[in-house]
Coordinates of C-alpha atoms in Angstrom, one line a residue:
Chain A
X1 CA 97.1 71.1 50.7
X2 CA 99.7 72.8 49.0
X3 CA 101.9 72.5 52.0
X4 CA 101.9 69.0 51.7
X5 CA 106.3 68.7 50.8
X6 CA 106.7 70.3 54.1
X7 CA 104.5 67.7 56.0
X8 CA 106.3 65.5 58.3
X9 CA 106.1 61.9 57.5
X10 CA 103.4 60.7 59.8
X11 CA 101.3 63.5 58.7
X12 CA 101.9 61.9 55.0
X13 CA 101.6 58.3 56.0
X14 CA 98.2 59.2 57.5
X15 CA 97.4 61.2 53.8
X16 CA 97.9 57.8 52.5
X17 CA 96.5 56.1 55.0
X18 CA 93.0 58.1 54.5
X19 CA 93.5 57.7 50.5
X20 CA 94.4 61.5 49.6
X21 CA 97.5 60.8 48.5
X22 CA 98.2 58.1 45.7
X23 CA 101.0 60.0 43.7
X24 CA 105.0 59.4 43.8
X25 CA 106.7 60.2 46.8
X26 CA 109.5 61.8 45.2
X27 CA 110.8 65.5 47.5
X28 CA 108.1 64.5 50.0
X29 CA 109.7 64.8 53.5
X30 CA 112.8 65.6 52.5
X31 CA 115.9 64.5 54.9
X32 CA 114.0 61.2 55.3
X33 CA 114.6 57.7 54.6
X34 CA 112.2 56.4 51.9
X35 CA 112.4 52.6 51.5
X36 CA 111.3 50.1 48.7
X37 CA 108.8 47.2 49.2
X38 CA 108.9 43.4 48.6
X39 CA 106.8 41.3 50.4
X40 CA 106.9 37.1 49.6
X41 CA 105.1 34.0 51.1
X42 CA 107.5 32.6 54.1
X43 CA 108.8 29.8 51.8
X44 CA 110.7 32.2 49.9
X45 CA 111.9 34.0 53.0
X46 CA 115.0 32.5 54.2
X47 CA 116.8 32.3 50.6
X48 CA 115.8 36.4 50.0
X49 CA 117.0 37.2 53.1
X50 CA 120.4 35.7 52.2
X51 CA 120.4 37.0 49.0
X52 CA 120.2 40.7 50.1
X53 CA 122.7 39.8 52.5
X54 CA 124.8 38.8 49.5
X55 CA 124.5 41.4 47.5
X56 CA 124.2 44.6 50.0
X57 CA 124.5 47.3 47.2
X58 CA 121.9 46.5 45.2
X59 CA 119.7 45.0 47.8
X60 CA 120.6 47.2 50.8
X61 CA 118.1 46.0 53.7
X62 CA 116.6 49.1 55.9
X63 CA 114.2 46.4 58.0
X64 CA 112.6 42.9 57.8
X65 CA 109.5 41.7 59.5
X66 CA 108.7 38.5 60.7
X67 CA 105.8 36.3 59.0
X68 CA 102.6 37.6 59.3
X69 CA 103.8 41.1 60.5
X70 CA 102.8 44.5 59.0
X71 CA 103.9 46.7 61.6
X72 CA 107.2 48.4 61.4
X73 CA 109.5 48.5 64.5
X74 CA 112.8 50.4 63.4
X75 CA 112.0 52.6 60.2
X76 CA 108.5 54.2 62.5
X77 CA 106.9 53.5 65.2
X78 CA 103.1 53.6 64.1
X79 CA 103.4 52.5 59.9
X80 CA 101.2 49.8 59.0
X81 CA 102.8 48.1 55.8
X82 CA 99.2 47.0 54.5
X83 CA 98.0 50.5 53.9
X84 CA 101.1 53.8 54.3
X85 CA 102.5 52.8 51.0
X86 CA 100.3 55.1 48.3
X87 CA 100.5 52.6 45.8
X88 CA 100.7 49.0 45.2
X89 CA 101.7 46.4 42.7
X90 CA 100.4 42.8 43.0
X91 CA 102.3 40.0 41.1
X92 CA 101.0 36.4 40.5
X93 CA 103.9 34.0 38.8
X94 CA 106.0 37.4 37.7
X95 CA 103.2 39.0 36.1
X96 CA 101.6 42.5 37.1
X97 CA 98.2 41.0 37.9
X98 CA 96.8 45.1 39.4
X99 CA 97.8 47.4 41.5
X100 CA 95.7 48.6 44.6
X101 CA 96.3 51.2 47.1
X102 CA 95.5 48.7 50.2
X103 CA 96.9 45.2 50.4
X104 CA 94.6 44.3 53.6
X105 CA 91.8 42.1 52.0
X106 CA 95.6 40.0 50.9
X107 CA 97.5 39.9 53.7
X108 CA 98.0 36.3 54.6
X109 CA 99.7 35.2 58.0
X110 CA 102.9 34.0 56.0
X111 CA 103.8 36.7 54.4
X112 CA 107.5 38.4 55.3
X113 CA 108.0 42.0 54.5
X114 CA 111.4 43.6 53.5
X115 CA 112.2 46.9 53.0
X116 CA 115.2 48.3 51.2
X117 CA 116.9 51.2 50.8
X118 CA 116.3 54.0 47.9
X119 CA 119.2 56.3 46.1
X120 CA 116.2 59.2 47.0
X121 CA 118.6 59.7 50.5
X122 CA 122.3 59.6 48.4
X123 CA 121.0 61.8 45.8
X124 CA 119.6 64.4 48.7
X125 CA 123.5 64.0 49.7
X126 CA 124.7 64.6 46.2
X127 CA 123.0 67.8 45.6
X128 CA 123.3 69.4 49.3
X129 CA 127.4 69.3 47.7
X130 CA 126.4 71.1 44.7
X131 CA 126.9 68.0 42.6
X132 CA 124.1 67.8 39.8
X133 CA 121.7 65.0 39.6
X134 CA 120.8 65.2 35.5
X135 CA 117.8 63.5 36.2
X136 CA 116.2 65.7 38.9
X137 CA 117.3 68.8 37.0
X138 CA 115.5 67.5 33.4
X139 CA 112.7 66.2 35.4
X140 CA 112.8 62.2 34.0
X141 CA 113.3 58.9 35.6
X142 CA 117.0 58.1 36.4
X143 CA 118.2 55.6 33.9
X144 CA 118.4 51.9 34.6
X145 CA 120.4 49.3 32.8
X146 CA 120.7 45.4 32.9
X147 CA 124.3 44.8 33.5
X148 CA 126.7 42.1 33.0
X149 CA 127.7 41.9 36.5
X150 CA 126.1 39.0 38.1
X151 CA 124.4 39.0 41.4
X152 CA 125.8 36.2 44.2
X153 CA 122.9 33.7 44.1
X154 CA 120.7 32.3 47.0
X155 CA 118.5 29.3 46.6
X156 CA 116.2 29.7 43.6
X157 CA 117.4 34.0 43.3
X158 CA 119.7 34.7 41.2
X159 CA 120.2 37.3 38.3
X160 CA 122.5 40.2 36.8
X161 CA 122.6 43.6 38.3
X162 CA 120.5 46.3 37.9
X163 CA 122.3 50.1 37.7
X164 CA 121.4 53.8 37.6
X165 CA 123.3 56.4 36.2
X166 CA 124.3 59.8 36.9
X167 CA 126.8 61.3 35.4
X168 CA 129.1 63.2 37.1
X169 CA 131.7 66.2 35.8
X170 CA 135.1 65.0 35.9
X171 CA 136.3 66.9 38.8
X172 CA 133.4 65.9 41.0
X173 CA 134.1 61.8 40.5
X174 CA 136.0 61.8 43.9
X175 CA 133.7 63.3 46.0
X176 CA 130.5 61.8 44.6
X177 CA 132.2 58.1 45.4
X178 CA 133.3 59.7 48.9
X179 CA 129.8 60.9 49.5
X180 CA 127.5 57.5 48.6
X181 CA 129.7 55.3 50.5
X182 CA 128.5 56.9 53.3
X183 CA 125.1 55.4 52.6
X184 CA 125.9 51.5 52.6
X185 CA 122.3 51.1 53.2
X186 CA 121.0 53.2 50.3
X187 CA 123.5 51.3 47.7
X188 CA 126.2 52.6 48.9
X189 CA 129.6 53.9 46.8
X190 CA 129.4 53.4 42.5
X191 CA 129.8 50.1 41.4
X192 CA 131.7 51.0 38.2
X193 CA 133.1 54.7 37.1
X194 CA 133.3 55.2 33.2
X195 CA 133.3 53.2 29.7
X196 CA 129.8 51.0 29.8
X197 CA 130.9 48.3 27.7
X198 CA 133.3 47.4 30.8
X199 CA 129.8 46.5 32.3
X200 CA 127.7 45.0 29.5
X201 CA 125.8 48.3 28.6
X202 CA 125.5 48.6 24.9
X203 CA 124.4 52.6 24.8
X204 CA 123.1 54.6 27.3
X205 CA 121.0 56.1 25.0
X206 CA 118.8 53.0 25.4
X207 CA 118.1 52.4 29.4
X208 CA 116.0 49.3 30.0
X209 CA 113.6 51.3 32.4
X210 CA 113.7 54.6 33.0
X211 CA 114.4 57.6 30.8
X212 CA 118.5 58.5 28.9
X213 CA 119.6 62.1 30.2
X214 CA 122.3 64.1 28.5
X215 CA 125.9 63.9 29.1
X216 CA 128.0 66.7 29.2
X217 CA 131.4 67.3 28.0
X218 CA 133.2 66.9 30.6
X219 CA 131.2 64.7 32.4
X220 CA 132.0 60.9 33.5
X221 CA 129.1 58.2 33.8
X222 CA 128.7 56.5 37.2
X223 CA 126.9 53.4 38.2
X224 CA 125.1 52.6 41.3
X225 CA 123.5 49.6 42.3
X226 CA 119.7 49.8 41.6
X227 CA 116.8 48.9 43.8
X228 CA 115.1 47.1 40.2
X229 CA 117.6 44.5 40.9
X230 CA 115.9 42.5 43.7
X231 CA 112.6 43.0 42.0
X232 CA 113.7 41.4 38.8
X233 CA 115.4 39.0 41.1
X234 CA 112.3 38.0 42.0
X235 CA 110.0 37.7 39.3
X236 CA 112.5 35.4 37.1
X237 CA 111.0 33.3 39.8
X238 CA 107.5 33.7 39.4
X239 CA 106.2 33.4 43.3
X240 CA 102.6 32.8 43.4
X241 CA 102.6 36.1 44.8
X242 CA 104.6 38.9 45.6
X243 CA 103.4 42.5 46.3
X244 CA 105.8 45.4 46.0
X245 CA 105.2 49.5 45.8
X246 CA 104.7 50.7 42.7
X247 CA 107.8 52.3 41.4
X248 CA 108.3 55.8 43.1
X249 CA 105.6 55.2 45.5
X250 CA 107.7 55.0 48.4
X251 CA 107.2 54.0 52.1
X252 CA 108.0 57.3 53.8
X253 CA 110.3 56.6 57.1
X254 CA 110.9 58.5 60.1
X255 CA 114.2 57.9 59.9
X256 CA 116.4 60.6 58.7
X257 CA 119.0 59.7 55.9
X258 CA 121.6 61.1 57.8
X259 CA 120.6 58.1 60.6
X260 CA 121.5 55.8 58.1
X261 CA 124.8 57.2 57.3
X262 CA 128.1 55.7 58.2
X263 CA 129.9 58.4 60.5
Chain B
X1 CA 157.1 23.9 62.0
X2 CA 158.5 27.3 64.3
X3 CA 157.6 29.8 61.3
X4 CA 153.8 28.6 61.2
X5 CA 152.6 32.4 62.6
X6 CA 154.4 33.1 58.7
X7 CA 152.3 30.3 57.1
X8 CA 149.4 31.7 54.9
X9 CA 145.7 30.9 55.3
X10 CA 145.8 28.0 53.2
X11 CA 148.3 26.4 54.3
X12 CA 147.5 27.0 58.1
X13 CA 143.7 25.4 57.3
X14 CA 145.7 22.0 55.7
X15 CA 147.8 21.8 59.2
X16 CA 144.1 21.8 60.9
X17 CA 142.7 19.8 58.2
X18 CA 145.6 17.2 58.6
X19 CA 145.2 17.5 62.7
X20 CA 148.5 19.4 63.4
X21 CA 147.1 22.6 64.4
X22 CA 144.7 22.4 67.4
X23 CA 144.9 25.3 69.2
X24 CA 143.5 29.4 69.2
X25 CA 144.3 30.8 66.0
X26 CA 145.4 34.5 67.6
X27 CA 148.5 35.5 66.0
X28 CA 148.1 33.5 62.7
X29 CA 147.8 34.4 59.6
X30 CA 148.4 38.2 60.4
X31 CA 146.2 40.8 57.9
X32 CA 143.9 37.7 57.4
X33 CA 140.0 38.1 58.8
X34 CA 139.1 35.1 61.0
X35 CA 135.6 34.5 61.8
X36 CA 133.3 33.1 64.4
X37 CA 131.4 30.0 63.8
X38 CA 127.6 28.9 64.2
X39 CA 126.0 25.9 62.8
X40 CA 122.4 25.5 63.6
X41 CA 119.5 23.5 62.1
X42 CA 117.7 24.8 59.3
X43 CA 114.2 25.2 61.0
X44 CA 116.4 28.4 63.3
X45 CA 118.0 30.0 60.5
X46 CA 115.3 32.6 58.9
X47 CA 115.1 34.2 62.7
X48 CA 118.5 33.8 63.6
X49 CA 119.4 35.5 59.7
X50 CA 117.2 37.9 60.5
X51 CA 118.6 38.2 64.4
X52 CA 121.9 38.9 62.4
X53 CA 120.8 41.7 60.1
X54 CA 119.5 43.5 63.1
X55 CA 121.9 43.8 65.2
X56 CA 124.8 44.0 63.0
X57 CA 127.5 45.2 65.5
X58 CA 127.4 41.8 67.7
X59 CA 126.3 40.0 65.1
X60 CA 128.4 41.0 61.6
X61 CA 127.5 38.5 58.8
X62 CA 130.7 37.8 56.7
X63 CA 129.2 34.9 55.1
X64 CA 125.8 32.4 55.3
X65 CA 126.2 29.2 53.8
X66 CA 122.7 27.7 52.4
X67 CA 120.9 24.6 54.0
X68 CA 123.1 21.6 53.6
X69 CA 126.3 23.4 52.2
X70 CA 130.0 23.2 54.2
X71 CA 131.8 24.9 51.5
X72 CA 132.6 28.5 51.7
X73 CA 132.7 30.8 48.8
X74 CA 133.1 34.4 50.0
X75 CA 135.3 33.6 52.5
X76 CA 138.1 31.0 50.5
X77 CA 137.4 29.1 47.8
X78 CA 138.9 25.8 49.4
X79 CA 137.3 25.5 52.6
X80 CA 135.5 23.0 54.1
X81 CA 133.6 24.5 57.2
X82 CA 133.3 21.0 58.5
X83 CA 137.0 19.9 59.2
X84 CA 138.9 23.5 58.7
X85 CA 138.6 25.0 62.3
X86 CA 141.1 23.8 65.2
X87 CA 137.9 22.9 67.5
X88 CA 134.6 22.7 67.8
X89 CA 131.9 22.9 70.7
X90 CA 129.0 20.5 70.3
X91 CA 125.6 21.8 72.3
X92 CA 122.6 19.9 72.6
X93 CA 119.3 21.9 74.1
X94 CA 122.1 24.2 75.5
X95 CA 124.6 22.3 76.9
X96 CA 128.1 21.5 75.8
X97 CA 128.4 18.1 75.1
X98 CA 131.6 17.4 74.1
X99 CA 134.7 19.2 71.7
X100 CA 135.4 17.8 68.6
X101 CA 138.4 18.2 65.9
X102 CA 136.3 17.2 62.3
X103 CA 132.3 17.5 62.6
X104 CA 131.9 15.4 59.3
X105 CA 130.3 12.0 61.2
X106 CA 127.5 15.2 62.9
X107 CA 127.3 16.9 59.7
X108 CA 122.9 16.7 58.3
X109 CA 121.5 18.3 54.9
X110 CA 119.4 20.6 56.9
X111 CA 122.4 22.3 58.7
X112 CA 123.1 26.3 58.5
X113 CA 126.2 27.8 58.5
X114 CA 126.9 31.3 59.9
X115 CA 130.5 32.9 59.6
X116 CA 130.7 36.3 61.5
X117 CA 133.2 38.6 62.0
X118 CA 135.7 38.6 65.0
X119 CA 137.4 41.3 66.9
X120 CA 141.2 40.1 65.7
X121 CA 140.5 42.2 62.7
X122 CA 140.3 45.4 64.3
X123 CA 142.7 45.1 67.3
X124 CA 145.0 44.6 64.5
X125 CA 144.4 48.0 63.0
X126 CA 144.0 49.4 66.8
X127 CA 148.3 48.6 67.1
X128 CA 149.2 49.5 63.4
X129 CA 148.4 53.2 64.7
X130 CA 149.8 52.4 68.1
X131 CA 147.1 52.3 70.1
X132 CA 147.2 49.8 73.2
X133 CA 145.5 46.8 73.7
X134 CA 145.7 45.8 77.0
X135 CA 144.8 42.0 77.1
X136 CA 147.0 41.4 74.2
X137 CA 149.8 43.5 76.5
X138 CA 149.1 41.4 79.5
X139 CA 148.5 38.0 77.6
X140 CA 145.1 37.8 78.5
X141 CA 141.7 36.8 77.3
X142 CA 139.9 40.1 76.5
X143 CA 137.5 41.0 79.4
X144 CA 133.7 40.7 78.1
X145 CA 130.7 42.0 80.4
X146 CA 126.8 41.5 79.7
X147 CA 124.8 44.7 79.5
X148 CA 121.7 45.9 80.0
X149 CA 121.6 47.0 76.5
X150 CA 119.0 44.6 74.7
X151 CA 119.3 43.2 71.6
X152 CA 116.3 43.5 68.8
X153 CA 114.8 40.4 68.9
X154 CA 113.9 38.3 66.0
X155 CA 111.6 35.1 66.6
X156 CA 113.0 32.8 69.7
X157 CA 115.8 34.5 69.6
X158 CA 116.4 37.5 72.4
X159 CA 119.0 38.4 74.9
X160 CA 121.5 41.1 76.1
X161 CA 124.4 42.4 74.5
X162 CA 128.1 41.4 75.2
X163 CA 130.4 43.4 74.7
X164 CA 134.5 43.6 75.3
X165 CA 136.4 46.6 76.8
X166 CA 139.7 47.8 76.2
X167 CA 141.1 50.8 78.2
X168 CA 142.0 53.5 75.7
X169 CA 144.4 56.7 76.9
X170 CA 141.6 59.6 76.9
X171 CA 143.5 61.0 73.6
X172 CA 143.2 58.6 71.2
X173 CA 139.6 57.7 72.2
X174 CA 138.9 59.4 68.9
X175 CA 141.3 57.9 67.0
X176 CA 139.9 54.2 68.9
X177 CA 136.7 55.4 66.8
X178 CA 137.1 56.2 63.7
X179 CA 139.8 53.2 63.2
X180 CA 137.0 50.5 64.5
X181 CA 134.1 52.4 63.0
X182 CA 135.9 51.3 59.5
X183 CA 135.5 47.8 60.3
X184 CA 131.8 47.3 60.4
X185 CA 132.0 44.0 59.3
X186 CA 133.7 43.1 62.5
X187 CA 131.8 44.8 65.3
X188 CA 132.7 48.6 64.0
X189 CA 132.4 51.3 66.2
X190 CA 132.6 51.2 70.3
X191 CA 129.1 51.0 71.1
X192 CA 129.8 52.9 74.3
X193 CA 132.7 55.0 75.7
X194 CA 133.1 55.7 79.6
X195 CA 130.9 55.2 82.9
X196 CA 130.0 50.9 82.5
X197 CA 127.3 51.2 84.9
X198 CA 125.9 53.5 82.0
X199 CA 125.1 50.0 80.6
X200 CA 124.4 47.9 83.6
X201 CA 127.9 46.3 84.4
X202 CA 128.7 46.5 88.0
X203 CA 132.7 46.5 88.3
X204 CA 135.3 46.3 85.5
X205 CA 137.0 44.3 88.1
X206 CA 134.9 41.0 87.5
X207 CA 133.6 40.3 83.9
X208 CA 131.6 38.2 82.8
X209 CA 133.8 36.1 80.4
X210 CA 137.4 36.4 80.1
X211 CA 140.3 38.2 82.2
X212 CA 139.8 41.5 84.2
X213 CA 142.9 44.0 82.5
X214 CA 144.8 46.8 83.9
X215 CA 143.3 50.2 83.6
X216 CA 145.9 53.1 83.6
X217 CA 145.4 56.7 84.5
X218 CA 144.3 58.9 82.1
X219 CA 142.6 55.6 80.2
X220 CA 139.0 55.4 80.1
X221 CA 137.0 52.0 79.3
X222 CA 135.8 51.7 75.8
X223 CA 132.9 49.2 75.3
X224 CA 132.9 47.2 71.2
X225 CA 129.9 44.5 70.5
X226 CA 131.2 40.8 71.4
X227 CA 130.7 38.2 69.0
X228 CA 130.0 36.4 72.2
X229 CA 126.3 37.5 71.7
X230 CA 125.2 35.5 69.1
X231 CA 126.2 32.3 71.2
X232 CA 124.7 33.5 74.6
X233 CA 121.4 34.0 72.8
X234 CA 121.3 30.9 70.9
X235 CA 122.5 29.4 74.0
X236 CA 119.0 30.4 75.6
X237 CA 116.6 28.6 73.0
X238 CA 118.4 25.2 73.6
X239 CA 118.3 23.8 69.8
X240 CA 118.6 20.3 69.8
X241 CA 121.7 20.4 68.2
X242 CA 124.4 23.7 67.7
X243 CA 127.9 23.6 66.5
X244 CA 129.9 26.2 66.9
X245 CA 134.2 26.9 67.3
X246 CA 135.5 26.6 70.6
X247 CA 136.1 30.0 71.8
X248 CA 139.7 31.4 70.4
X249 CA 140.2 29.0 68.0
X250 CA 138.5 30.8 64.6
X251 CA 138.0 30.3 60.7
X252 CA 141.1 31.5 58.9
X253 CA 139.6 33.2 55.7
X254 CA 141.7 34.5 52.9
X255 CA 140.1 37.6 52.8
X256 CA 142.2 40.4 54.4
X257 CA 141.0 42.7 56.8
X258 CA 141.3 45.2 54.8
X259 CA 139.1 44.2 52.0
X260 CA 136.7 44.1 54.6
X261 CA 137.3 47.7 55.6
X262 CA 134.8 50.6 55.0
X263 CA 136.9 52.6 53.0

């Protein structure tokens, strides 16, 4: 199974399906869409639905079922929510309760499903123009801070941005910002270019998730909006439940990034 | 009160608010976004949100206001949704019932307000690079024709797509779509170019809503997303009560166009 990055994503969404493959989904499919998870009770629908619509960078919506539905319509044809996503985490009040690999014994008819967009299709941009992604290259987590900037509120959500950083030599700034904003629905164009403080990050030696990556001489930080955000969104508010993937355990799309961009 | 096309938003919403201004809005406010209104009851707004954020180019959210609320914030700070348009059109199950010039006696806790983007915005940038537009040429209403072309459906809420046509001289179709395709926030790019029986309209000669225009030789039709959708397909659910503006005469926001532009 050594093949398996080349595999197309229904050959990996059946992987997953059958159990055989549980691991990040990180350069799986490559020149696909992969897409973050966050599924809430119905009462909590209408006000997270308007607060991704509110705040499109960080909370960049790829597709949104009705209640009680697991099938996807636009991101593939034949994904079952409940069981193509290699790894799950299950929250009760904001805390991890477990993870599973199958959310079927839990589906309940109320439940709405969203499913945002992932930095995995900008980055794939990125380096396809020869711009480094520090992270890929030293084989960590991008960092994530907690920023200053707050999010517009809807109903009970409400809370301060979440970033990544990458940074970004001097003379590539330009054409990194040039290239993101083509992905409005993957977060889109940097939310702030430079100094940190201007933001509310102390040091980025210190992410709050994540791993710090070097900075070069020579080399700018820039800030994207971060998919964390809705998530922490969310568990500030402690729904009874609320099941999301595990972090980098992706729904795989058959969707291809360049679907998603802007022209 | 002769230099009123001069006056800014502000003060063109206090004429309204005051009853002195009760006609379209066309030509105000120049640079300015207007938007389309749609008031529904709070047990339609989850599909009808969700309606939105699938089919984007009829439907382009510029701002949801939650249950209850008549104040903007996105759009102007100062606005009060429920005595700041010229006109509006009261339907009940459907039907118009009556116009109205200050909804405030209708106005319940459990009312939605949607505020989506209107083709002004882009027929402004469509002359800045000299590009015709014929019904603003011939003082007309801008010819609309329903489609084949289904929207995604969401809940009760189904229908075909409207969309307007202006004839574009076969050189600066191009141009046409790359100007409109930066304004995705009000309709973007043409969703179809060419042959209208392509998508199910019969003759150009006798639309569907508004005033047949002159086609020229060497113009070819181009086809944009209506905003006229959102309101046909509500139309066909017959809430018990829907409020929207009466067609022409808009929200004047203070946001510009081109703060609403792409890039």
């Amino acid at each position: 199974m050594k093949n398996i990055p080349q595999f197309n994503p229904k050959e990996i969404r059946t992987l997953i399906r059958k159990g055989k493959w549980e691991k990040p989904t990180a350069g799986l499919a490559m020149g696909y869409a992969q897409a973050n998870l966050v599924i809430l009770p119905q009462t909590y629908a209408f006000d997270f639905l308007l607060f991704c619509q509110r705040n499109p960078k960080p909370c960049p919506l790829l597709e949104v079922l009705e209640p009680g539905k697991f099938h996807t319509a636009f991101l593939s044809k034949d994904a079952d929510i409940r069981m193509d996503i290699p790894r799950y985490n299950i929250y009760r009040k904001g805390r991890l309760e477990r993870m599973a690999r199958d959310i079927r014994s839990l589906w309940k008819n109320d439940f709405v499903t969203f499913l945002l967009g992932c930095s995995f299709s900008f980055e794939e941009a990125l380096l396809r123009s020869r711009i480094p992604v520090r992270h890929i290259e030293e084989n960590k987590n991008v960092p994530m801070y907690i920023t200053r900037i707050p999010c517009n509120s809807s109903g009970v959500f409400r809370g301060p941005m979440v970033v990544t950083m990458r940074p970004i030599p001097s003379d590539k700034v330009t054409r990194a910002v040039q290239i993101t904003a083509r992905y409005a629905s993957v977060h889109g164009a940097p939310v702030h270019i430079g100094d940190p403080s201007k933001i509310g990050i102390r040091s980025l030696k210190r992410p709050d998730f994540g791993d710090a990556v070097t900075i070069k001489k020579g080399e700018i930080p820039v800030f994207w909006a971060c998919g964390v955000t809705p998530q922490a969104v969310v568990m500030r508010v402690k729904p009874e439940l609320c099941i999301t993937h595990t972090p980098g355990h992706m729904f795989i799309s058959d969707v291809l990034n360049e679907e998603l961009a802007a022209y």
